[in-house]
Amino acid sequence: MSRQIRSIRGMHDILPEQSGAWQWLEARVRDTLAAYGYQEIRLPILEQTELFARSIGEVTDIVEKEMYTFEDRNGDSLTLRPEGTAGCVRAGVEHGLLHNQQQRLWYAGPMFRHERPQKGRYRQFHQVGVEAFGLEGPDIDAELILVTARLWRRLGLDNLRLEINSLGSPEARASYRQLLVDYLSGHAEALDEEARQRLHTNPLRILDSKNPALREIIAGAPSLLDHLDQASREHFQQLQALLRAAGVEFTVNPRLVRGLDYYCRTVFEWITEDLGAQGTVCAGGRYDGLVAQLGGRPTPAAGFAMGVERLLSLLETRGGLPGLHPPHVYLVMAAEGALETGVQLAEALRDALPGLRLQMHCGGGGFKAQLRRADRSGADWALILGESELAAGGVGLKPLRQAGEQETLQRDALVARLARCLEISPSPHDAKESPVCP
Ligand code: ATP
Ligand code: MG
């Protein structure tokens, strides 16, 4: 036998027993975003490497060490997208969606980062990203946060807390940056290797360090919030007033900075204590400079991304995630000529009952063996075409999960019965009678 080939480390298959939970979550995300007028945009997974270098920033973890970059057969440098905002802005500029317009967009799909795999941190993971363009006020920042808060409610999650901060204007940030460098240089001996490197390339990122040894130094650092420009201060205050008015609880965390360079003004994170170290399930903020940085006209923008795997593990700690979707009915056929009748019956039932999950037995075999498969399929009912049913021109209906006798029904009665039992409305074209629900 040849050697078995395995999946790539940190990249996971989503198995049938898990995909029901994914679909359940995705449906709620879709509905929630539709409720606020957001439209889906679908973007390529591969982009030119330069797109990420220019948007995310050269001195970030992602661009320095996490990207999957390779040369394609033309010698072009391509990168598997590590996040979605850059591609979304690229597409918006390319198709003229942004200039002098307002856009509310969302996308979902796999992202790729070469990180150390651990629980809640993978090399292929999935994000839902939401971006709003052409709006500079705090109203849209508040709306984005309200979208997330509503989604948590719809998912039944009440163990997430919201932290917000403002990074101010690029100018205010630049002068704060100098203050921070002065302060941290005074503690250079206590910094770790990574922080020492960041000191002159991206000192704000030191505030985001996960090293507990730096906690005290970071706590003593000058606060960005004390150095905001006036307009950003007002923007931030209005955002807080809107959140209060909408009843969204939050805390202001003056140390909250985001890993990517492109943020300004509002940043926020939704954090849980129930997932250990990987507790941020959703993060975002405002990035007014990015569109121009990627060649578009200056366009204010704000957005967020949530980690789908982290949300699913959080939901799992709550229990009650849907699993497999077993068939409603399993069709057993054991008689001369039953297969022809069965194939035709199965198609007719699927026509008559949209939403019906009917699994037809394939592969032959005796009646007993087929019934065992019906049972194992998880179906609630077996439909049976045996000698006597064929002779009577009917179909047997046998409950598999509850007590009850097998009955033989004519086709119309079967449609009505299944519709009632499974709470499916028959399609108007095929139904001969409307079922009366008990
Ligand atoms: P972290 O600080 O956990 O590395 P990040 O700041 O790099 O997160 P973002 O780029 O803001 O993350 O991505 C938004 C969200 O995507 C995160 O809050 C998280 O839920 C999820 N996420 C990011 N990286 C990963 C990963 N490697 N595996 C799984 N989920 C991830
Ligand atoms: Mg990261």
Tab-separated table of C-alpha atoms and ligand atoms in Angstrom:
chain	number	residue	atom	x	y	z
A	1	MET	CA	0.000	0.000	0.000
A	2	SER	CA	1.331	3.496	-0.714
A	3	ARG	CA	1.998	5.949	2.056
A	4	GLN	CA	-1.111	7.752	3.214
A	5	ILE	CA	-1.190	11.484	2.484
A	6	ARG	CA	-2.281	13.714	5.358
A	7	SER	CA	-3.724	17.210	5.496
A	8	ILE	CA	-1.339	20.115	6.047
A	9	ARG	CA	-0.596	20.995	9.678
A	10	GLY	CA	-3.030	23.611	10.963
A	11	MET	CA	-5.440	23.082	8.062
A	12	HIS	CA	-8.517	21.097	8.940
A	13	ASP	CA	-11.218	19.190	7.163
A	14	ILE	CA	-14.724	20.146	8.194
A	15	LEU	CA	-16.404	16.760	8.470
A	16	PRO	CA	-20.073	15.957	7.818
A	17	GLU	CA	-20.756	15.816	11.560
A	18	GLN	CA	-19.451	19.392	11.883
A	19	SER	CA	-20.807	21.028	8.751
A	20	GLY	CA	-24.334	21.268	10.183
A	21	ALA	CA	-23.024	23.623	12.875
A	22	TRP	CA	-21.180	25.695	10.258
A	23	GLN	CA	-24.302	26.009	8.136
A	24	TRP	CA	-26.369	26.908	11.185
A	25	LEU	CA	-23.928	29.676	12.116
A	26	GLU	CA	-23.596	30.923	8.529
A	27	ALA	CA	-27.373	31.171	8.148
A	28	ARG	CA	-27.600	33.354	11.259
A	29	VAL	CA	-24.724	35.545	10.094
A	30	ARG	CA	-26.421	36.014	6.701
A	31	ASP	CA	-29.796	36.915	8.225
A	32	THR	CA	-28.291	39.304	10.719
A	33	LEU	CA	-26.282	41.148	8.067
A	34	ALA	CA	-29.295	41.316	5.759
A	35	ALA	CA	-31.245	42.942	8.589
A	36	TYR	CA	-28.836	45.899	8.381
A	37	GLY	CA	-28.655	46.116	4.584
A	38	TYR	CA	-25.215	44.568	4.046
A	39	GLN	CA	-24.513	42.896	0.677
A	40	GLU	CA	-22.230	39.955	0.111
A	41	ILE	CA	-19.079	40.318	-1.989
A	42	ARG	CA	-17.100	37.215	-3.020
A	43	LEU	CA	-13.395	37.687	-3.450
A	44	PRO	CA	-10.460	35.609	-4.718
A	45	ILE	CA	-8.376	33.692	-2.210
A	46	LEU	CA	-5.144	34.584	-4.016
A	47	GLU	CA	-3.990	38.165	-4.425
A	48	GLN	CA	-0.777	39.838	-5.441
A	49	THR	CA	1.646	39.864	-2.532
A	50	GLU	CA	2.084	43.614	-2.800
A	51	LEU	CA	-1.560	44.153	-1.842
A	52	PHE	CA	-0.925	42.829	1.656
A	53	ALA	CA	2.499	44.417	2.069
A	54	ARG	CA	0.964	47.797	1.245
A	55	SER	CA	-2.172	47.471	3.337
A	56	ILE	CA	-1.377	45.402	6.397
A	57	GLY	CA	2.049	46.997	6.773
A	58	GLU	CA	5.566	45.622	6.334
A	59	VAL	CA	6.333	45.447	10.039
A	60	THR	CA	3.436	43.364	11.244
A	61	ASP	CA	3.409	39.715	12.321
A	62	ILE	CA	1.324	38.827	9.312
A	63	VAL	CA	3.553	40.315	6.637
A	64	GLU	CA	6.838	39.537	8.388
A	65	LYS	CA	6.266	35.898	9.135
A	66	GLU	CA	2.767	34.565	8.587
A	67	MET	CA	1.994	34.841	4.878
A	68	TYR	CA	1.818	31.949	2.446
A	69	THR	CA	3.659	33.560	-0.436
A	70	PHE	CA	4.890	31.843	-3.565
A	71	GLU	CA	5.746	32.499	-7.170
A	72	ASP	CA	3.294	31.240	-9.718
A	73	ARG	CA	4.313	29.865	-13.109
A	74	ASN	CA	4.623	33.388	-14.524
A	75	GLY	CA	7.044	34.396	-11.799
A	76	ASP	CA	4.463	36.693	-10.122
A	77	SER	CA	4.537	36.818	-6.344
A	78	LEU	CA	1.141	35.724	-5.036
A	79	THR	CA	-0.150	35.311	-1.489
A	80	LEU	CA	-2.979	33.298	-0.013
A	81	ARG	CA	-5.070	35.970	1.657
A	82	PRO	CA	-4.293	36.270	5.401
A	83	GLU	CA	-7.344	38.529	5.898
A	84	GLY	CA	-10.124	39.980	3.790
A	85	THR	CA	-10.096	43.760	4.139
A	86	ALA	CA	-7.257	44.343	1.677
A	87	GLY	CA	-8.943	42.283	-1.053
A	88	CYS	CA	-12.286	43.925	-0.383
A	89	VAL	CA	-10.773	47.402	-0.754
A	90	ARG	CA	-8.863	46.282	-3.845
A	91	ALA	CA	-12.107	45.025	-5.425
A	92	GLY	CA	-14.016	48.154	-4.388
A	93	VAL	CA	-11.442	50.445	-6.010
A	94	GLU	CA	-11.112	48.254	-9.082
A	95	HIS	CA	-14.865	48.216	-9.754
A	96	GLY	CA	-15.573	51.809	-8.807
A	97	LEU	CA	-17.745	50.854	-5.836
A	98	LEU	CA	-16.248	53.261	-3.356
A	99	HIS	CA	-15.726	56.757	-4.650
A	100	ASN	CA	-18.560	59.072	-3.581
A	101	GLN	CA	-20.631	56.082	-2.555
A	102	GLN	CA	-21.723	54.337	0.545
A	103	GLN	CA	-21.261	50.606	0.625
A	104	ARG	CA	-22.072	48.036	3.253
A	105	LEU	CA	-20.340	44.793	2.320
A	106	TRP	CA	-19.584	41.426	3.839
A	107	TYR	CA	-17.681	38.297	2.841
A	108	ALA	CA	-16.853	34.961	4.389
A	109	GLY	CA	-14.257	32.338	3.707
A	110	PRO	CA	-10.890	30.813	4.487
A	111	MET	CA	-7.844	32.882	5.440
A	112	PHE	CA	-4.265	31.609	5.670
A	113	ARG	CA	-1.560	32.452	8.185
A	114	HIS	CA	1.577	30.487	8.961
A	115	GLU	CA	1.215	30.628	12.751
A	116	ARG	CA	1.975	28.050	15.419
A	117	PRO	CA	-1.144	25.880	15.398
A	118	GLN	CA	-2.913	25.509	18.736
A	119	LYS	CA	-6.499	25.553	19.938
A	120	GLY	CA	-8.231	28.514	18.313
A	121	ARG	CA	-5.231	29.266	16.095
A	122	TYR	CA	-4.939	27.536	12.755
A	123	ARG	CA	-3.110	28.010	9.474
A	124	GLN	CA	-6.301	27.860	7.467
A	125	PHE	CA	-9.136	29.449	9.400
A	126	HIS	CA	-12.354	31.178	8.458
A	127	GLN	CA	-13.512	34.709	8.906
A	128	VAL	CA	-16.695	36.592	8.316
A	129	GLY	CA	-15.663	40.127	7.413
A	130	VAL	CA	-17.900	43.183	7.285
A	131	GLU	CA	-16.837	46.528	5.802
A	132	ALA	CA	-18.608	49.874	5.433
A	133	PHE	CA	-17.266	52.508	3.028
A	134	GLY	CA	-17.939	56.171	2.509
A	135	LEU	CA	-19.078	56.950	6.053
A	136	GLU	CA	-16.880	58.815	8.463
A	137	GLY	CA	-19.145	59.443	11.434
A	138	PRO	CA	-19.342	57.372	14.611
A	139	ASP	CA	-22.868	56.272	13.588
A	140	ILE	CA	-21.515	53.590	11.283
A	141	ASP	CA	-18.971	52.478	13.895
A	142	ALA	CA	-21.877	52.061	16.298
A	143	GLU	CA	-23.906	50.195	13.677
A	144	LEU	CA	-21.074	47.733	13.053
A	145	ILE	CA	-20.906	47.019	16.762
A	146	LEU	CA	-24.690	46.649	16.946
A	147	VAL	CA	-24.560	44.090	14.121
A	148	THR	CA	-22.174	41.987	16.171
A	149	ALA	CA	-24.144	42.422	19.392
A	150	ARG	CA	-27.315	41.262	17.622
A	151	LEU	CA	-25.504	38.277	16.154
A	152	TRP	CA	-24.315	37.187	19.624
A	153	ARG	CA	-27.901	37.413	20.862
A	154	ARG	CA	-29.144	35.358	17.911
A	155	LEU	CA	-26.480	32.765	18.639
A	156	GLY	CA	-27.370	32.713	22.316
A	157	LEU	CA	-23.928	33.973	23.388
A	158	ASP	CA	-23.842	36.158	26.461
A	159	ASN	CA	-20.236	35.506	27.490
A	160	LEU	CA	-18.594	38.115	25.283
A	161	ARG	CA	-17.476	41.525	26.406
A	162	LEU	CA	-16.765	44.540	24.248
A	163	GLU	CA	-13.596	46.610	24.540
A	164	ILE	CA	-13.198	49.799	22.557
A	165	ASN	CA	-10.479	52.377	22.066
A	166	SER	CA	-9.557	55.195	19.732
A	167	LEU	CA	-6.218	55.413	17.940
A	168	GLY	CA	-6.860	58.998	16.855
A	169	SER	CA	-5.738	60.590	13.614
A	170	PRO	CA	-2.509	59.475	11.911
A	171	GLU	CA	-0.883	62.741	13.040
A	172	ALA	CA	-1.915	62.337	16.667
A	173	ARG	CA	-0.730	58.773	16.528
A	174	ALA	CA	2.646	59.822	15.154
A	175	SER	CA	3.289	62.232	18.010
A	176	TYR	CA	2.063	59.699	20.547
A	177	ARG	CA	4.377	57.156	18.957
A	178	GLN	CA	7.355	59.374	19.805
A	179	LEU	CA	6.227	59.651	23.435
A	180	LEU	CA	5.856	55.904	23.606
A	181	VAL	CA	9.297	55.269	22.114
A	182	ASP	CA	10.843	57.681	24.652
A	183	TYR	CA	9.062	55.927	27.521
A	184	LEU	CA	9.878	52.390	26.352
A	185	SER	CA	13.507	53.288	25.571
A	186	GLY	CA	13.812	54.201	29.231
A	187	HIS	CA	12.860	50.585	30.047
A	188	ALA	CA	14.775	48.957	27.198
A	189	GLU	CA	16.511	46.437	29.464
A	190	ALA	CA	13.158	45.021	30.598
A	191	LEU	CA	11.759	44.571	27.101
A	192	ASP	CA	11.754	41.170	25.439
A	193	GLU	CA	13.446	40.462	22.119
A	194	GLU	CA	10.321	41.054	20.086
A	195	ALA	CA	9.508	44.350	21.809
A	196	ARG	CA	13.079	45.573	21.346
A	197	GLN	CA	12.758	44.891	17.629
A	198	ARG	CA	9.388	46.612	17.472
A	199	LEU	CA	10.630	49.662	19.368
A	200	HIS	CA	11.778	51.408	16.216
A	201	THR	CA	9.614	49.724	13.620
A	202	ASN	CA	6.134	49.474	15.142
A	203	PRO	CA	6.195	50.511	18.812
A	204	LEU	CA	2.402	50.639	19.201
A	205	ARG	CA	2.342	46.904	18.696
A	206	ILE	CA	4.294	46.495	21.941
A	207	LEU	CA	1.104	47.550	23.743
A	208	ASP	CA	-0.520	44.451	22.195
A	209	SER	CA	2.221	42.099	23.475
A	210	LYS	CA	0.984	38.845	24.958
A	211	ASN	CA	4.082	38.472	27.171
A	212	PRO	CA	2.963	38.745	30.840
A	213	ALA	CA	6.450	39.978	31.807
A	214	LEU	CA	5.766	43.211	29.945
A	215	ARG	CA	2.426	43.857	31.601
A	216	GLU	CA	3.731	46.297	34.175
A	217	ILE	CA	5.783	48.349	31.745
A	218	ILE	CA	2.844	48.529	29.374
A	219	ALA	CA	0.520	49.588	32.189
A	220	GLY	CA	2.843	52.490	32.995
A	221	ALA	CA	3.120	53.701	29.405
A	222	PRO	CA	1.549	57.011	28.396
A	223	SER	CA	-2.018	56.496	27.236
A	224	LEU	CA	-2.983	57.040	23.653
A	225	LEU	CA	-6.340	58.368	24.811
A	226	ASP	CA	-4.658	61.306	26.569
A	227	HIS	CA	-3.106	62.333	23.256
A	228	LEU	CA	-6.027	62.195	20.878
A	229	ASP	CA	-6.699	65.062	18.505
A	230	GLN	CA	-9.875	67.006	19.200
A	231	ALA	CA	-11.899	65.604	16.273
A	232	SER	CA	-11.038	62.008	17.186
A	233	ARG	CA	-11.899	62.685	20.818
A	234	GLU	CA	-15.359	63.899	19.818
A	235	HIS	CA	-15.812	60.998	17.409
A	236	PHE	CA	-14.976	58.588	20.208
A	237	GLN	CA	-17.281	60.292	22.686
A	238	GLN	CA	-20.165	60.193	20.228
A	239	LEU	CA	-19.560	56.521	19.590
A	240	GLN	CA	-19.764	55.859	23.315
A	241	ALA	CA	-22.976	57.883	23.594
A	242	LEU	CA	-24.540	55.885	20.734
A	243	LEU	CA	-23.553	52.576	22.298
A	244	ARG	CA	-25.040	53.667	25.618
A	245	ALA	CA	-28.232	54.780	23.877
A	246	ALA	CA	-28.488	51.385	22.194
A	247	GLY	CA	-27.864	49.582	25.467
A	248	VAL	CA	-24.556	47.964	24.448
A	249	GLU	CA	-22.183	47.511	27.359
A	250	PHE	CA	-18.500	48.205	26.764
A	251	THR	CA	-15.273	49.086	28.485
A	252	VAL	CA	-12.712	51.538	27.188
A	253	ASN	CA	-9.319	49.852	27.057
A	254	PRO	CA	-6.671	52.482	26.325
A	255	ARG	CA	-4.107	49.710	25.599
A	256	LEU	CA	-6.198	48.185	22.838
A	257	VAL	CA	-4.354	48.483	19.540
A	258	ARG	CA	-4.837	46.251	16.559
A	259	GLY	CA	-2.209	44.083	14.889
A	260	LEU	CA	-2.658	45.728	11.519
A	261	ASP	CA	-1.206	49.093	10.619
A	262	TYR	CA	-4.170	50.521	8.785
A	263	TYR	CA	-6.452	51.352	11.697
A	264	CYS	CA	-7.232	54.872	12.915
A	265	ARG	CA	-9.769	56.214	15.402
A	266	THR	CA	-12.183	53.478	16.558
A	267	VAL	CA	-10.859	50.002	17.323
A	268	PHE	CA	-12.824	47.311	19.099
A	269	GLU	CA	-12.678	43.681	20.128
A	270	TRP	CA	-15.180	41.168	21.445
A	271	ILE	CA	-13.462	38.943	23.965
A	272	THR	CA	-14.462	35.873	25.923
A	273	GLU	CA	-12.810	34.330	28.965
A	274	ASP	CA	-14.101	30.885	27.975
A	275	LEU	CA	-11.605	30.041	25.234
A	276	GLY	CA	-8.314	30.452	27.078
A	277	ALA	CA	-5.564	32.443	25.381
A	278	GLN	CA	-7.366	32.733	22.027
A	279	GLY	CA	-10.222	34.750	23.492
A	280	THR	CA	-10.756	37.407	20.813
A	281	VAL	CA	-13.555	36.231	18.544
A	282	CYS	CA	-14.154	39.463	16.673
A	283	ALA	CA	-12.019	42.513	16.031
A	284	GLY	CA	-12.261	45.609	13.933
A	285	GLY	CA	-12.178	49.338	13.623
A	286	ARG	CA	-11.855	52.311	11.363
A	287	TYR	CA	-9.326	52.525	8.540
A	288	ASP	CA	-9.882	55.848	6.785
A	289	GLY	CA	-6.470	55.887	5.100
A	290	LEU	CA	-6.471	52.459	3.493
A	291	VAL	CA	-8.468	53.089	0.325
A	292	ALA	CA	-6.132	55.897	-0.751
A	293	GLN	CA	-3.126	53.815	0.275
A	294	LEU	CA	-4.313	51.168	-2.212
A	295	GLY	CA	-4.724	53.627	-5.052
A	296	GLY	CA	-8.342	54.746	-4.600
A	297	ARG	CA	-9.654	58.228	-3.790
A	298	PRO	CA	-9.661	58.972	-0.063
A	299	THR	CA	-12.679	57.126	1.372
A	300	PRO	CA	-13.523	56.688	5.029
A	301	ALA	CA	-14.063	53.074	6.017
A	302	ALA	CA	-14.676	50.852	9.011
A	303	GLY	CA	-15.154	47.141	9.490
A	304	PHE	CA	-14.500	44.031	11.504
A	305	ALA	CA	-13.715	40.350	11.110
A	306	MET	CA	-14.772	37.467	13.274
A	307	GLY	CA	-13.100	34.102	13.620
A	308	VAL	CA	-15.594	31.388	12.760
A	309	GLU	CA	-13.689	28.520	14.436
A	310	ARG	CA	-13.440	30.492	17.676
A	311	LEU	CA	-17.153	31.303	17.566
A	312	LEU	CA	-17.979	27.653	16.967
A	313	SER	CA	-15.836	26.460	19.862
A	314	LEU	CA	-17.484	29.049	22.057
A	315	LEU	CA	-20.895	27.811	20.950
A	316	GLU	CA	-19.746	24.261	21.612
A	317	THR	CA	-18.952	25.095	25.238
A	318	ARG	CA	-22.648	26.023	25.439
A	319	GLY	CA	-23.819	22.743	23.878
A	320	GLY	CA	-26.798	22.451	21.584
A	321	LEU	CA	-25.035	22.982	18.262
A	322	PRO	CA	-26.810	21.119	15.493
A	323	GLY	CA	-24.959	18.070	14.193
A	324	LEU	CA	-25.760	15.899	11.203
A	325	HIS	CA	-28.869	16.412	9.099
A	326	PRO	CA	-30.198	12.858	8.898
A	327	PRO	CA	-32.732	12.057	6.193
A	328	HIS	CA	-36.394	12.317	7.144
A	329	VAL	CA	-37.237	9.109	5.309
A	330	TYR	CA	-35.289	6.152	3.986
A	331	LEU	CA	-36.720	4.228	1.055
A	332	VAL	CA	-36.421	0.451	1.258
A	333	MET	CA	-37.166	-1.579	-1.878
A	334	ALA	CA	-37.188	-5.353	-1.758
A	335	ALA	CA	-39.311	-6.976	-4.429
A	336	GLU	CA	-39.220	-7.742	-8.132
A	337	GLY	CA	-39.675	-4.468	-10.010
A	338	ALA	CA	-39.583	-2.350	-6.805
A	339	LEU	CA	-36.538	-0.362	-7.881
A	340	GLU	CA	-38.275	1.153	-10.925
A	341	THR	CA	-41.324	2.113	-8.871
A	342	GLY	CA	-39.068	3.329	-6.055
A	343	VAL	CA	-36.934	5.651	-8.176
A	344	GLN	CA	-40.070	7.183	-9.620
A	345	LEU	CA	-41.742	7.474	-6.188
A	346	ALA	CA	-38.667	9.114	-4.645
A	347	GLU	CA	-38.533	11.772	-7.357
A	348	ALA	CA	-42.280	12.406	-7.090
A	349	LEU	CA	-42.030	12.858	-3.306
A	350	ARG	CA	-39.104	15.266	-3.666
A	351	ASP	CA	-41.190	17.243	-6.183
A	352	ALA	CA	-44.207	17.326	-3.915
A	353	LEU	CA	-42.398	18.091	-0.665
A	354	PRO	CA	-39.665	20.693	-1.017
A	355	GLY	CA	-37.357	20.385	1.965
A	356	LEU	CA	-37.974	16.657	2.312
A	357	ARG	CA	-34.742	14.736	2.898
A	358	LEU	CA	-35.323	11.347	1.300
A	359	GLN	CA	-32.520	8.831	1.096
A	360	MET	CA	-33.051	5.999	-1.360
A	361	HIS	CA	-31.468	2.676	-0.566
A	362	CYS	CA	-28.816	1.782	-3.121
A	363	GLY	CA	-26.772	-1.353	-3.485
A	364	GLY	CA	-29.520	-3.959	-3.277
A	365	GLY	CA	-29.707	-6.577	-0.559
A	366	GLY	CA	-32.494	-8.159	1.407
A	367	PHE	CA	-35.304	-6.458	3.270
A	368	LYS	CA	-33.760	-6.911	6.747
A	369	ALA	CA	-30.363	-5.548	5.705
A	370	GLN	CA	-32.032	-2.552	4.088
A	371	LEU	CA	-34.093	-1.827	7.192
A	372	ARG	CA	-30.915	-1.945	9.286
A	373	ARG	CA	-29.443	0.719	7.011
A	374	ALA	CA	-32.616	2.748	7.291
A	375	ASP	CA	-32.247	2.662	11.049
A	376	ARG	CA	-28.565	3.584	10.948
A	377	SER	CA	-29.270	6.505	8.600
A	378	GLY	CA	-30.988	8.311	11.462
A	379	ALA	CA	-34.212	8.666	9.453
A	380	ASP	CA	-37.485	8.999	11.344
A	381	TRP	CA	-39.395	6.829	8.893
A	382	ALA	CA	-38.793	3.981	6.515
A	383	LEU	CA	-40.761	3.915	3.273
A	384	ILE	CA	-41.233	0.357	2.166
A	385	LEU	CA	-41.865	-1.103	-1.260
A	386	GLY	CA	-42.190	-4.872	-0.854
A	387	GLU	CA	-44.288	-7.521	-2.585
A	388	SER	CA	-47.530	-6.679	-0.808
A	389	GLU	CA	-47.169	-2.890	-1.132
A	390	LEU	CA	-46.502	-3.222	-4.862
A	391	ALA	CA	-49.486	-5.537	-5.235
A	392	ALA	CA	-51.685	-3.010	-3.409
A	393	GLY	CA	-50.280	-0.085	-5.452
A	394	GLY	CA	-49.258	1.618	-2.186
A	395	VAL	CA	-46.232	2.361	-0.015
A	396	GLY	CA	-45.443	1.144	3.492
A	397	LEU	CA	-44.694	3.790	6.128
A	398	LYS	CA	-42.876	2.525	9.215
A	399	PRO	CA	-41.893	4.726	12.141
A	400	LEU	CA	-38.273	4.082	13.181
A	401	ARG	CA	-37.914	6.328	16.249
A	402	GLN	CA	-41.266	5.927	17.932
A	403	ALA	CA	-43.759	3.189	18.615
A	404	GLY	CA	-46.377	2.574	15.962
A	405	GLU	CA	-47.462	0.058	13.388
A	406	GLN	CA	-46.418	-0.005	9.786
A	407	GLU	CA	-49.216	1.217	7.491
A	408	THR	CA	-49.768	1.034	3.789
A	409	LEU	CA	-50.798	4.305	2.168
A	410	GLN	CA	-51.641	5.430	-1.327
A	411	ARG	CA	-49.293	8.017	-2.767
A	412	ASP	CA	-51.481	11.116	-2.203
A	413	ALA	CA	-52.202	10.113	1.360
A	414	LEU	CA	-48.482	9.527	1.888
A	415	VAL	CA	-47.630	13.038	0.683
A	416	ALA	CA	-50.225	14.539	2.999
A	417	ARG	CA	-49.055	12.414	5.930
A	418	LEU	CA	-45.372	13.230	5.452
A	419	ALA	CA	-46.168	16.896	5.055
A	420	ARG	CA	-48.019	16.838	8.363
A	421	CYS	CA	-45.490	14.760	10.267
A	422	LEU	CA	-42.483	16.676	9.024
A	423	GLU	CA	-44.171	20.060	8.989
A	424	ILE	CA	-43.309	20.588	5.345
A	425	SER	CA	-45.743	22.441	3.073
A	426	PRO	CA	-46.372	20.538	-0.134
A	427	SER	CA	-45.391	22.440	-3.256
A	428	PRO	CA	-48.532	24.110	-4.721
A	429	HIS	CA	-48.087	22.508	-8.151
A	430	ASP	CA	-47.881	18.956	-7.011
A	431	ALA	CA	-50.109	18.789	-4.003
A	432	LYS	CA	-53.520	17.360	-4.590
A	433	GLU	CA	-54.775	18.397	-1.161
A	434	SER	CA	-53.488	20.666	1.562
A	435	PRO	CA	-52.527	18.768	4.660
A	436	VAL	CA	-54.420	19.531	7.822
A	437	CYS	CA	-51.995	19.765	10.691
A	438	PRO	CA	-53.213	18.184	13.913
B	1	ATP	P1	-4.747	37.266	17.441
B	1	ATP	O1	-4.361	38.433	18.283
B	1	ATP	O2	-5.578	36.227	18.150
B	1	ATP	O3	-3.599	36.695	16.664
B	1	ATP	P2	-5.379	38.916	15.210
B	1	ATP	O4	-5.326	40.277	15.772
B	1	ATP	O5	-4.209	38.405	14.438
B	1	ATP	O6	-5.759	37.858	16.356
B	1	ATP	P3	-7.341	39.625	13.224
B	1	ATP	O7	-6.366	39.727	12.115
B	1	ATP	O8	-7.924	40.826	13.792
B	1	ATP	O9	-6.713	38.706	14.366
B	1	ATP	O10	-8.518	38.629	12.787
B	1	ATP	C1	-9.840	38.729	13.299
B	1	ATP	C2	-10.256	37.474	14.000
B	1	ATP	O11	-9.928	36.321	13.245
B	1	ATP	C3	-9.567	37.232	15.328
B	1	ATP	O12	-10.171	37.969	16.342
B	1	ATP	C4	-9.766	35.749	15.516
B	1	ATP	O13	-11.074	35.484	16.003
B	1	ATP	C5	-9.648	35.234	14.111
B	1	ATP	N1	-8.300	34.710	13.860
B	1	ATP	C6	-7.172	35.407	13.578
B	1	ATP	N2	-6.134	34.594	13.381
B	1	ATP	C7	-6.611	33.323	13.523
B	1	ATP	C8	-6.035	32.018	13.413
B	1	ATP	N3	-4.759	31.846	13.092
B	1	ATP	N4	-6.815	30.951	13.646
B	1	ATP	C9	-8.127	31.100	13.957
B	1	ATP	N5	-8.740	32.300	14.068
B	1	ATP	C10	-7.994	33.392	13.848
B	2	MG	MG	-2.571	37.180	14.904
